Amino acid sequence: MQPLQFTTAATLEDALGALGALAGADGQTALLAGGTDLIIQWRAGRRPLRQMVELKKIPELNVLEFDPARGLRLGAAVACHRLAEFEPARRHYRALVEGAALIGSTQIQSRASVGGNVCNASPAADAICGLIVHEARCLVRGPKGSREVLAKDFMLGPGRSALQPGELLVELRLPPPPPRSASGYLRFIPRNEMDIAVVGAGAWLAFAADGKTCTAARVALGAVGPTPYLVDAAGAALIGSTLDEPALRAAAEAATEAARPITDVRGTAEYRRHMAGVLTRRAILRAAQAARQSTRETHA
Amino acid sequence: MTTNRVVTATINGVETPLLVDTRMSLLEALRDAAGLTGTKEGCLTGDCGACTVILDGRPVDSCLVMAAEVEGAAITTVEGLARNGALHPVQQAFLDHAALQCGVCTPGFLVSAKALLDKNPAPTEEQIRYWLAGNLCRCTGYEKILSAVQDAARSLKTTR
């Protein structure tokens, strides 16, 4: 294994400088947040590196704040356990927290970050459906300044993100939750814990003042395509309904229709298509239940 | 380009300078530079938990931490559990319940269990099982480990 230069960045400028100085065209500089994907890939020889730039000490990447008017700010290096313990996130961004909390064991939760999950860009990444249905924006910094990329556009394919050479992900920004809205995420794995999704589904819903009529809905699927993605038709099938059986069936069918899975050790394509529908229905019901619960708490 | 450096961390309460190659994991630094071989190497992919240590209050797989990352950090390894020759209640409970056979996973389980009880002194069975899901044991079938952790929680409660 070739020598490795290890740089601990104290500031964003440090990190961008280190990235710019050694990035070059060889792609052998990597940004280290939790390291739970990167270190394994590097050690296995799948990702030869000359330099690691550690990001966890940069203040901007450790932001975790909620403001009812501005929404959630999640620094790219915030470890999953911090998000899972952050009450406003648990309350208002359930699909994200439920997905992030499923990533690995207690030990992995201590290190892995949602930002890293996004940049690693696995098709089965558990935190991404939640970001998509909450319409998260990814704040990116690079040599040419800052830009924002919608979470749904951030992943380009397995292991490929919208980051250009020299750029890094600073923060995820989730819009404030509208009244009477809620979300949920479910994944299917063949055992109780510690596995990679066969299928994942996130749902976000908003309801009218009657608390029953769905006014806005978004559904995202994971592990059934090259990246997690939004299924517009599944959300559209719910709008205007009271989540009655025909609406739920239409949303589930839209998800099954939109699924483009492969067959691998975790399941066949046919099974995944079926499960995309099943999990979509359950994630919608889970979000609806959360919305009812939060409405009750608000009125209590 | 030299890639060796000295990293200073507080290991089991003692400030310890470690001469490390920047390619080394915290696991390698603990075993090879600090001579603390209680922490075991298992899978090297963060799946088995044999290398668990407490890093700044949180259990981590030391195989997935770079040694160069721990400058200024506080680390507890299995060697730091016993105090003045007296076993930590978690260690005593593992002995009392015969919660080990070959012993390779045991340091990781002990450290994970201590981290749990530090955070949650009265965990439910479900909380213990989920917390320890990142520690694999191929000998015991987990039942005795579960009993040991429950027992350690009880004895910690009475000594507090």
Short mmCIF file of C-alpha atoms in Angstrom, two decimals:
data_model
loop_
_atom_site.label_atom_id
_atom_site.label_comp_id
_atom_site.label_asym_id
_atom_site.label_seq_id
_atom_site.Cartn_x
_atom_site.Cartn_y
_atom_site.Cartn_z
CA MET A 1 0.00 0.00 0.00
CA GLN A 2 1.45 3.36 -1.02
CA PRO A 3 2.24 5.99 1.65
CA LEU A 4 -0.70 8.06 2.76
CA GLN A 5 -0.67 11.72 3.56
CA PHE A 6 -3.16 12.42 6.31
CA THR A 7 -4.44 15.96 6.72
CA THR A 8 -6.72 17.08 9.50
CA ALA A 9 -8.65 20.09 8.27
CA ALA A 10 -9.56 22.57 11.00
CA THR A 11 -11.48 24.87 8.67
CA LEU A 12 -13.38 24.63 5.39
CA GLU A 13 -10.60 26.64 3.76
CA ASP A 14 -8.03 24.08 4.97
CA ALA A 15 -10.06 21.26 3.48
CA LEU A 16 -10.61 23.02 0.15
CA GLY A 17 -6.91 23.93 0.03
CA ALA A 18 -5.78 20.36 0.69
CA LEU A 19 -8.29 19.08 -1.83
CA GLY A 20 -7.14 21.56 -4.47
CA ALA A 21 -3.42 21.07 -3.86
CA LEU A 22 -3.39 17.31 -4.26
CA ALA A 23 -6.63 16.42 -5.98
CA GLY A 24 -5.26 16.61 -9.51
CA ALA A 25 -6.60 14.25 -12.08
CA ASP A 26 -5.57 11.04 -10.34
CA GLY A 27 -8.55 11.04 -7.99
CA GLN A 28 -6.38 9.73 -5.17
CA THR A 29 -7.50 12.24 -2.56
CA ALA A 30 -10.47 11.33 -0.43
CA LEU A 31 -12.46 13.20 2.17
CA LEU A 32 -12.78 11.35 5.46
CA ALA A 33 -15.90 11.88 7.55
CA GLY A 34 -17.06 8.79 9.46
CA GLY A 35 -14.84 6.53 7.35
CA THR A 36 -17.16 3.54 7.61
CA ASP A 37 -17.27 3.16 3.82
CA LEU A 38 -14.05 4.88 2.78
CA ILE A 39 -11.60 3.03 5.04
CA ILE A 40 -13.00 -0.34 3.98
CA GLN A 41 -12.85 0.54 0.27
CA TRP A 42 -9.30 1.88 0.60
CA ARG A 43 -8.02 -1.08 2.62
CA ALA A 44 -9.54 -3.55 0.16
CA GLY A 45 -7.63 -1.86 -2.67
CA ARG A 46 -10.82 -0.69 -4.37
CA ARG A 47 -9.93 2.95 -3.77
CA PRO A 48 -6.17 3.66 -3.99
CA LEU A 49 -5.34 6.86 -2.09
CA ARG A 50 -2.42 9.20 -1.66
CA GLN A 51 -4.20 11.54 0.68
CA MET A 52 -7.01 11.55 3.21
CA VAL A 53 -8.42 14.86 4.37
CA GLU A 54 -10.23 14.51 7.67
CA LEU A 55 -13.28 16.74 7.98
CA LYS A 56 -14.80 15.99 11.38
CA LYS A 57 -13.19 18.94 13.14
CA ILE A 58 -14.60 21.58 10.78
CA PRO A 59 -17.30 23.55 12.64
CA GLU A 60 -19.55 24.02 9.58
CA LEU A 61 -19.70 20.26 9.05
CA ASN A 62 -20.86 19.68 12.63
CA VAL A 63 -23.88 21.99 12.59
CA LEU A 64 -27.10 20.42 13.87
CA GLU A 65 -29.86 23.01 14.27
CA PHE A 66 -33.59 23.30 13.88
CA ASP A 67 -35.58 26.48 13.47
CA PRO A 68 -39.36 26.22 12.86
CA ALA A 69 -39.12 28.96 10.23
CA ARG A 70 -35.93 27.79 8.50
CA GLY A 71 -35.96 24.05 8.93
CA LEU A 72 -33.16 21.62 9.72
CA ARG A 73 -29.46 22.21 9.13
CA LEU A 74 -27.46 19.00 9.21
CA GLY A 75 -23.68 19.31 8.86
CA ALA A 76 -22.23 16.75 6.48
CA ALA A 77 -20.03 15.11 9.14
CA VAL A 78 -22.62 14.86 11.95
CA ALA A 79 -22.59 11.25 13.15
CA CYS A 80 -25.86 9.34 12.84
CA HIS A 81 -26.26 8.87 16.60
CA ARG A 82 -26.35 12.66 17.09
CA LEU A 83 -29.15 13.01 14.55
CA ALA A 84 -31.05 10.10 16.11
CA GLU A 85 -30.87 11.80 19.52
CA PHE A 86 -31.88 15.25 18.22
CA GLU A 87 -35.50 15.69 19.28
CA PRO A 88 -36.64 18.20 16.59
CA ALA A 89 -35.32 15.89 13.87
CA ARG A 90 -37.08 12.88 15.39
CA ARG A 91 -40.27 14.87 15.51
CA HIS A 92 -40.30 16.62 12.13
CA TYR A 93 -38.05 14.57 9.83
CA ARG A 94 -38.91 11.00 10.70
CA ALA A 95 -38.14 9.48 7.32
CA LEU A 96 -34.60 10.84 7.55
CA VAL A 97 -34.02 9.84 11.16
CA GLU A 98 -35.53 6.39 10.68
CA GLY A 99 -33.30 5.78 7.67
CA ALA A 100 -30.14 7.14 9.30
CA ALA A 101 -30.75 5.12 12.47
CA LEU A 102 -30.76 1.91 10.41
CA ILE A 103 -27.20 2.40 9.18
CA GLY A 104 -25.06 -0.25 10.83
CA SER A 105 -24.47 -1.07 14.47
CA THR A 106 -24.09 1.12 17.56
CA GLN A 107 -20.39 1.40 16.73
CA ILE A 108 -21.11 2.46 13.14
CA GLN A 109 -23.73 4.96 14.34
CA SER A 110 -20.97 6.60 16.39
CA ARG A 111 -19.04 7.42 13.22
CA ALA A 112 -21.12 7.22 10.04
CA SER A 113 -22.74 10.45 8.80
CA VAL A 114 -25.71 11.21 6.59
CA GLY A 115 -23.42 13.41 4.50
CA GLY A 116 -21.09 10.46 3.97
CA ASN A 117 -24.03 8.20 3.11
CA VAL A 118 -25.02 10.67 0.39
CA CYS A 119 -21.48 11.09 -1.00
CA ASN A 120 -20.84 7.33 -0.99
CA ALA A 121 -23.94 7.17 -3.23
CA SER A 122 -24.91 3.56 -2.70
CA PRO A 123 -28.16 2.65 -4.48
CA ALA A 124 -29.32 1.13 -1.17
CA ALA A 125 -28.27 4.04 1.08
CA ASP A 126 -30.83 4.23 3.87
CA ALA A 127 -30.60 7.97 4.62
CA ILE A 128 -31.31 9.17 1.09
CA CYS A 129 -35.02 8.42 0.61
CA GLY A 130 -35.73 10.59 3.66
CA LEU A 131 -33.70 13.46 2.24
CA ILE A 132 -35.49 13.18 -1.09
CA VAL A 133 -39.05 13.15 0.28
CA HIS A 134 -38.22 16.11 2.54
CA GLU A 135 -36.86 18.00 -0.47
CA ALA A 136 -33.44 18.44 1.12
CA ARG A 137 -30.84 20.63 -0.54
CA CYS A 138 -27.15 19.77 -0.48
CA LEU A 139 -24.88 22.76 0.15
CA VAL A 140 -21.63 22.23 -1.79
CA ARG A 141 -18.44 24.30 -1.49
CA GLY A 142 -15.68 24.30 -4.04
CA PRO A 143 -12.94 26.42 -5.57
CA LYS A 144 -15.57 28.48 -7.41
CA GLY A 145 -17.69 29.13 -4.31
CA SER A 146 -20.93 27.62 -3.03
CA ARG A 147 -23.80 25.99 -4.84
CA GLU A 148 -26.87 24.00 -3.92
CA VAL A 149 -27.97 20.68 -5.39
CA LEU A 150 -31.32 19.05 -4.64
CA ALA A 151 -30.87 15.73 -2.81
CA LYS A 152 -32.83 13.98 -5.54
CA ASP A 153 -30.24 15.15 -8.10
CA PHE A 154 -27.13 14.59 -5.97
CA MET A 155 -26.55 10.92 -6.74
CA LEU A 156 -25.72 10.13 -10.34
CA GLY A 157 -25.15 6.38 -10.11
CA PRO A 158 -23.59 3.76 -7.84
CA GLY A 159 -20.67 5.51 -6.09
CA ARG A 160 -21.07 8.64 -8.22
CA SER A 161 -22.27 11.99 -6.92
CA ALA A 162 -22.71 15.47 -8.35
CA LEU A 163 -19.52 16.64 -6.57
CA GLN A 164 -16.95 18.01 -9.00
CA PRO A 165 -13.20 17.62 -8.35
CA GLY A 166 -12.21 20.02 -5.58
CA GLU A 167 -15.74 20.24 -4.13
CA LEU A 168 -17.08 19.00 -0.83
CA LEU A 169 -20.50 18.60 0.76
CA VAL A 170 -20.88 21.01 3.68
CA GLU A 171 -24.43 20.71 4.85
CA LEU A 172 -27.87 19.28 4.18
CA ARG A 173 -30.76 21.72 4.49
CA LEU A 174 -34.28 20.43 5.00
CA PRO A 175 -37.18 22.88 4.61
CA PRO A 176 -39.41 23.58 7.61
CA PRO A 177 -42.27 21.12 8.06
CA PRO A 178 -45.68 22.45 6.95
CA PRO A 179 -48.51 22.01 9.45
CA ARG A 180 -50.15 18.55 9.51
CA SER A 181 -47.27 16.87 7.67
CA ALA A 182 -45.16 13.86 8.55
CA SER A 183 -42.94 11.21 7.02
CA GLY A 184 -41.64 7.70 7.50
CA TYR A 185 -39.07 5.27 6.09
CA LEU A 186 -39.12 1.50 5.94
CA ARG A 187 -36.69 -0.96 4.48
CA PHE A 188 -36.86 -4.67 3.98
CA ILE A 189 -33.93 -6.90 4.94
CA PRO A 190 -34.04 -10.66 5.47
CA ARG A 191 -33.18 -10.40 9.17
CA ASN A 192 -33.82 -8.03 12.07
CA GLU A 193 -30.77 -5.78 11.89
CA MET A 194 -27.38 -5.04 10.35
CA ASP A 195 -28.02 -5.60 6.68
CA ILE A 196 -28.30 -3.70 3.43
CA ALA A 197 -31.73 -2.84 2.10
CA VAL A 198 -33.38 -5.21 -0.37
CA VAL A 199 -35.84 -2.39 -0.91
CA GLY A 200 -36.28 0.92 0.96
CA ALA A 201 -39.27 3.28 0.77
CA GLY A 202 -39.75 6.76 2.20
CA ALA A 203 -43.01 8.69 2.24
CA TRP A 204 -43.90 12.27 3.13
CA LEU A 205 -47.48 13.51 3.42
CA ALA A 206 -49.29 16.75 4.20
CA PHE A 207 -52.97 16.97 5.10
CA ALA A 208 -55.71 19.60 4.84
CA ALA A 209 -57.25 21.25 7.91
CA ASP A 210 -59.72 18.34 8.17
CA GLY A 211 -56.70 16.16 8.98
CA LYS A 212 -57.86 13.56 6.46
CA THR A 213 -57.47 14.87 2.93
CA CYS A 214 -53.96 14.52 1.58
CA THR A 215 -52.80 17.78 0.00
CA ALA A 216 -49.22 16.89 -0.87
CA ALA A 217 -47.31 13.62 -1.01
CA ARG A 218 -43.90 12.35 -2.02
CA VAL A 219 -42.60 8.80 -2.24
CA ALA A 220 -38.99 7.76 -2.82
CA LEU A 221 -37.56 4.29 -3.38
CA GLY A 222 -34.11 2.88 -2.63
CA ALA A 223 -32.26 -0.25 -3.78
CA VAL A 224 -34.43 -0.64 -6.89
CA GLY A 225 -32.34 1.41 -9.31
CA PRO A 226 -28.85 2.91 -9.74
CA THR A 227 -29.73 5.61 -7.18
CA PRO A 228 -32.63 6.21 -4.78
CA TYR A 229 -35.26 8.27 -6.59
CA LEU A 230 -38.56 10.06 -6.33
CA VAL A 231 -41.65 8.31 -7.71
CA ASP A 232 -43.84 11.22 -8.76
CA ALA A 233 -46.78 9.04 -9.79
CA ALA A 234 -46.97 7.40 -6.36
CA GLY A 235 -47.22 10.78 -4.63
CA ALA A 236 -49.70 12.07 -7.21
CA ALA A 237 -51.97 9.06 -6.61
CA LEU A 238 -52.48 10.16 -3.01
CA ILE A 239 -53.17 13.86 -3.45
CA GLY A 240 -56.84 14.73 -2.91
CA SER A 241 -57.57 11.34 -1.38
CA THR A 242 -58.16 10.36 2.24
CA LEU A 243 -55.62 7.55 1.76
CA ASP A 244 -58.47 5.19 1.02
CA GLU A 245 -57.86 1.75 -0.42
CA PRO A 246 -57.98 2.77 -4.12
CA ALA A 247 -55.47 5.57 -3.51
CA LEU A 248 -53.11 3.31 -1.55
CA ARG A 249 -53.37 0.65 -4.24
CA ALA A 250 -52.66 3.19 -6.98
CA ALA A 251 -49.60 4.50 -5.12
CA ALA A 252 -48.27 0.98 -4.52
CA GLU A 253 -48.81 0.07 -8.18
CA ALA A 254 -47.03 3.24 -9.27
CA ALA A 255 -44.06 2.28 -7.09
CA THR A 256 -43.97 -1.27 -8.45
CA GLU A 257 -44.18 0.15 -11.96
CA ALA A 258 -41.35 2.64 -11.30
CA ALA A 259 -39.00 0.10 -9.72
CA ARG A 260 -36.04 -0.85 -11.93
CA PRO A 261 -34.27 -3.39 -9.73
CA ILE A 262 -31.54 -5.87 -10.47
CA THR A 263 -31.30 -9.45 -9.29
CA ASP A 264 -28.50 -10.05 -6.79
CA VAL A 265 -27.74 -12.03 -3.62
CA ARG A 266 -30.30 -10.03 -1.65
CA GLY A 267 -33.27 -10.68 -3.90
CA THR A 268 -34.59 -11.13 -7.40
CA ALA A 269 -35.75 -8.21 -9.51
CA GLU A 270 -39.30 -9.60 -9.50
CA TYR A 271 -39.36 -9.84 -5.71
CA ARG A 272 -37.98 -6.33 -5.35
CA ARG A 273 -40.64 -4.90 -7.66
CA HIS A 274 -43.31 -6.55 -5.53
CA MET A 275 -41.72 -5.35 -2.30
CA ALA A 276 -41.44 -1.79 -3.66
CA GLY A 277 -45.25 -1.71 -3.74
CA VAL A 278 -45.66 -3.35 -0.34
CA LEU A 279 -43.20 -1.02 1.38
CA THR A 280 -44.60 2.05 -0.36
CA ARG A 281 -48.05 1.31 1.05
CA ARG A 282 -46.64 0.71 4.54
CA ALA A 283 -44.41 3.79 4.49
CA ILE A 284 -47.43 5.92 3.51
CA LEU A 285 -49.47 4.47 6.38
CA ARG A 286 -46.56 5.01 8.73
CA ALA A 287 -46.27 8.67 7.71
CA ALA A 288 -50.06 9.11 8.04
CA GLN A 289 -49.98 7.67 11.53
CA ALA A 290 -47.14 10.02 12.48
CA ALA A 291 -49.11 12.98 11.11
CA ARG A 292 -52.16 12.04 13.21
CA GLN A 293 -49.98 11.63 16.26
CA SER A 294 -48.27 15.01 15.85
CA THR A 295 -51.64 16.74 15.22
CA ARG A 296 -52.94 15.23 18.47
CA GLU A 297 -49.86 16.40 20.34
CA THR A 298 -50.21 19.91 18.91
CA HIS A 299 -53.81 20.12 20.10
CA ALA A 300 -53.15 18.53 23.46
CA MET B 1 7.39 12.07 1.97
CA THR B 2 7.43 10.92 5.56
CA THR B 3 4.15 9.63 6.79
CA ASN B 4 5.11 8.76 10.35
CA ARG B 5 3.88 11.00 13.09
CA VAL B 6 3.37 11.12 16.83
CA VAL B 7 -0.24 11.13 17.95
CA THR B 8 -1.02 11.77 21.60
CA ALA B 9 -4.22 10.41 23.08
CA THR B 10 -5.40 9.74 26.62
CA ILE B 11 -5.65 5.97 26.76
CA ASN B 12 -7.29 4.50 29.87
CA GLY B 13 -6.64 7.77 31.68
CA VAL B 14 -2.96 8.03 30.75
CA GLU B 15 -1.72 10.54 28.20
CA THR B 16 0.10 8.35 25.70
CA PRO B 17 2.19 9.41 22.71
CA LEU B 18 2.03 6.89 19.87
CA LEU B 19 4.41 6.74 16.91
CA VAL B 20 2.20 5.77 14.00
CA ASP B 21 2.32 5.40 10.25
CA THR B 22 -0.55 7.43 8.79
CA ARG B 23 -1.90 4.24 7.18
CA MET B 24 -2.44 2.62 10.58
CA SER B 25 -5.85 2.14 12.11
CA LEU B 26 -6.50 2.95 15.74
CA LEU B 27 -6.66 -0.82 16.27
CA GLU B 28 -3.12 -1.28 14.95
CA ALA B 29 -1.88 1.69 16.96
CA LEU B 30 -3.35 0.30 20.17
CA ARG B 31 -1.96 -3.19 19.62
CA ASP B 32 1.37 -2.48 17.93
CA ALA B 33 2.36 1.00 19.13
CA ALA B 34 0.80 1.05 22.62
CA GLY B 35 1.19 -2.69 23.26
CA LEU B 36 -2.43 -2.97 24.38
CA THR B 37 -3.31 -6.31 22.82
CA GLY B 38 -6.57 -6.77 24.71
CA THR B 39 -8.40 -5.17 21.78
CA LYS B 40 -8.83 -7.91 19.18
CA GLU B 41 -8.71 -7.85 15.41
CA GLY B 42 -11.69 -9.60 13.87
CA CYS B 43 -13.14 -8.76 10.48
CA LEU B 44 -11.44 -5.38 9.76
CA THR B 45 -14.65 -4.24 8.08
CA GLY B 46 -16.69 -2.96 11.03
CA ASP B 47 -18.99 -5.96 11.14
CA CYS B 48 -17.88 -8.02 14.14
CA GLY B 49 -17.15 -5.53 16.94
CA ALA B 50 -14.16 -7.45 18.34
CA CYS B 51 -12.05 -4.26 18.15
CA THR B 52 -14.56 -2.04 19.98
CA VAL B 53 -13.11 0.74 22.13
CA ILE B 54 -14.72 3.82 23.64
CA LEU B 55 -13.60 6.96 21.80
CA ASP B 56 -14.65 10.25 23.41
CA GLY B 57 -17.59 8.55 25.08
CA ARG B 58 -18.89 6.50 22.16
CA PRO B 59 -18.19 2.87 21.26
CA VAL B 60 -16.44 2.59 17.89
CA ASP B 61 -14.88 -0.15 15.80
CA SER B 62 -11.20 0.78 16.14
CA CYS B 63 -10.46 -0.93 12.81
CA LEU B 64 -12.48 1.84 11.12
CA VAL B 65 -10.75 4.73 12.87
CA MET B 66 -7.48 6.07 11.52
CA ALA B 67 -4.77 6.35 14.18
CA ALA B 68 -4.01 9.87 12.94
CA GLU B 69 -7.57 10.90 13.85
CA VAL B 70 -7.25 10.43 17.60
CA GLU B 71 -4.93 13.31 18.48
CA GLY B 72 -6.25 14.69 21.77
CA ALA B 73 -8.95 12.04 22.11
CA ALA B 74 -9.88 10.00 25.18
CA ILE B 75 -9.88 6.24 24.61
CA THR B 76 -10.96 3.39 26.87
CA THR B 77 -9.89 -0.13 25.96
CA VAL B 78 -10.68 -3.38 27.74
CA GLU B 79 -7.47 -2.89 29.76
CA GLY B 80 -9.05 0.23 31.26
CA LEU B 81 -12.12 -1.46 32.73
CA ALA B 82 -10.64 -3.05 35.87
CA ARG B 83 -9.62 -0.61 38.61
CA ASN B 84 -6.86 -1.33 41.15
CA GLY B 85 -6.99 -5.02 40.43
CA ALA B 86 -10.78 -5.22 40.85
CA LEU B 87 -12.77 -6.31 37.83
CA HIS B 88 -15.43 -3.99 36.43
CA PRO B 89 -18.92 -5.31 37.27
CA VAL B 90 -19.41 -6.16 33.58
CA GLN B 91 -16.27 -8.32 33.63
CA GLN B 92 -17.31 -10.03 36.87
CA ALA B 93 -20.76 -10.72 35.46
CA PHE B 94 -19.29 -12.29 32.29
CA LEU B 95 -17.27 -14.64 34.51
CA ASP B 96 -20.22 -15.42 36.80
CA HIS B 97 -22.48 -16.24 33.85
CA ALA B 98 -19.80 -18.03 31.80
CA ALA B 99 -20.67 -15.56 29.04
CA LEU B 100 -17.64 -16.51 26.97
CA GLN B 101 -16.03 -19.54 25.43
CA CYS B 102 -13.13 -18.90 23.06
CA GLY B 103 -12.84 -15.30 24.27
CA VAL B 104 -11.95 -13.51 21.05
CA CYS B 105 -15.13 -11.44 20.99
CA THR B 106 -15.12 -10.85 24.74
CA PRO B 107 -13.07 -7.61 24.97
CA GLY B 108 -15.38 -6.02 22.39
CA PHE B 109 -18.49 -7.17 24.23
CA LEU B 110 -17.15 -5.91 27.56
CA VAL B 111 -16.33 -2.48 26.16
CA SER B 112 -19.67 -2.19 24.30
CA ALA B 113 -21.58 -3.28 27.40
CA LYS B 114 -19.73 -0.79 29.57
CA ALA B 115 -20.55 2.00 27.09
CA LEU B 116 -24.21 0.98 27.22
CA LEU B 117 -24.37 0.95 31.02
CA ASP B 118 -22.55 4.30 31.22
CA LYS B 119 -25.29 5.78 29.06
CA ASN B 120 -28.28 3.77 30.21
CA PRO B 121 -27.90 2.15 33.65
CA ALA B 122 -31.17 0.18 33.35
CA PRO B 123 -31.51 -1.05 29.77
CA THR B 124 -34.33 -3.36 28.71
CA GLU B 125 -33.56 -6.71 27.11
CA GLU B 126 -34.44 -5.23 23.72
CA GLN B 127 -32.15 -2.24 24.26
CA ILE B 128 -29.27 -4.55 25.22
CA ARG B 129 -29.82 -6.75 22.17
CA TYR B 130 -29.92 -3.80 19.76
CA TRP B 131 -26.94 -2.06 21.38
CA LEU B 132 -24.83 -5.23 21.16
CA ALA B 133 -25.99 -6.17 17.65
CA GLY B 134 -22.64 -4.94 16.30
CA ASN B 135 -20.72 -7.46 18.42
CA LEU B 136 -20.68 -10.99 17.04
CA CYS B 137 -20.08 -14.13 19.11
CA ARG B 138 -19.89 -17.53 17.43
CA CYS B 139 -19.71 -19.56 20.65
CA THR B 140 -22.28 -18.60 23.24
CA GLY B 141 -25.52 -18.02 21.39
CA TYR B 142 -25.78 -14.64 23.21
CA GLU B 143 -28.13 -15.75 25.99
CA LYS B 144 -25.40 -15.82 28.62
CA ILE B 145 -24.02 -12.51 27.44
CA LEU B 146 -27.48 -10.97 27.78
CA SER B 147 -27.81 -12.37 31.31
CA ALA B 148 -24.37 -11.06 32.22
CA VAL B 149 -25.17 -7.53 31.05
CA GLN B 150 -28.50 -7.54 32.91
CA ASP B 151 -26.71 -8.76 36.03
CA ALA B 152 -23.98 -6.12 35.66
CA ALA B 153 -26.67 -3.44 35.44
CA ARG B 154 -28.17 -4.70 38.70
CA SER B 155 -24.84 -4.80 40.52
CA LEU B 156 -23.87 -1.34 39.26
CA LYS B 157 -27.18 -0.06 40.61
CA THR B 158 -26.50 -1.43 44.10
CA THR B 159 -22.95 -0.06 44.20
CA ARG B 160 -24.02 3.44 43.15
#
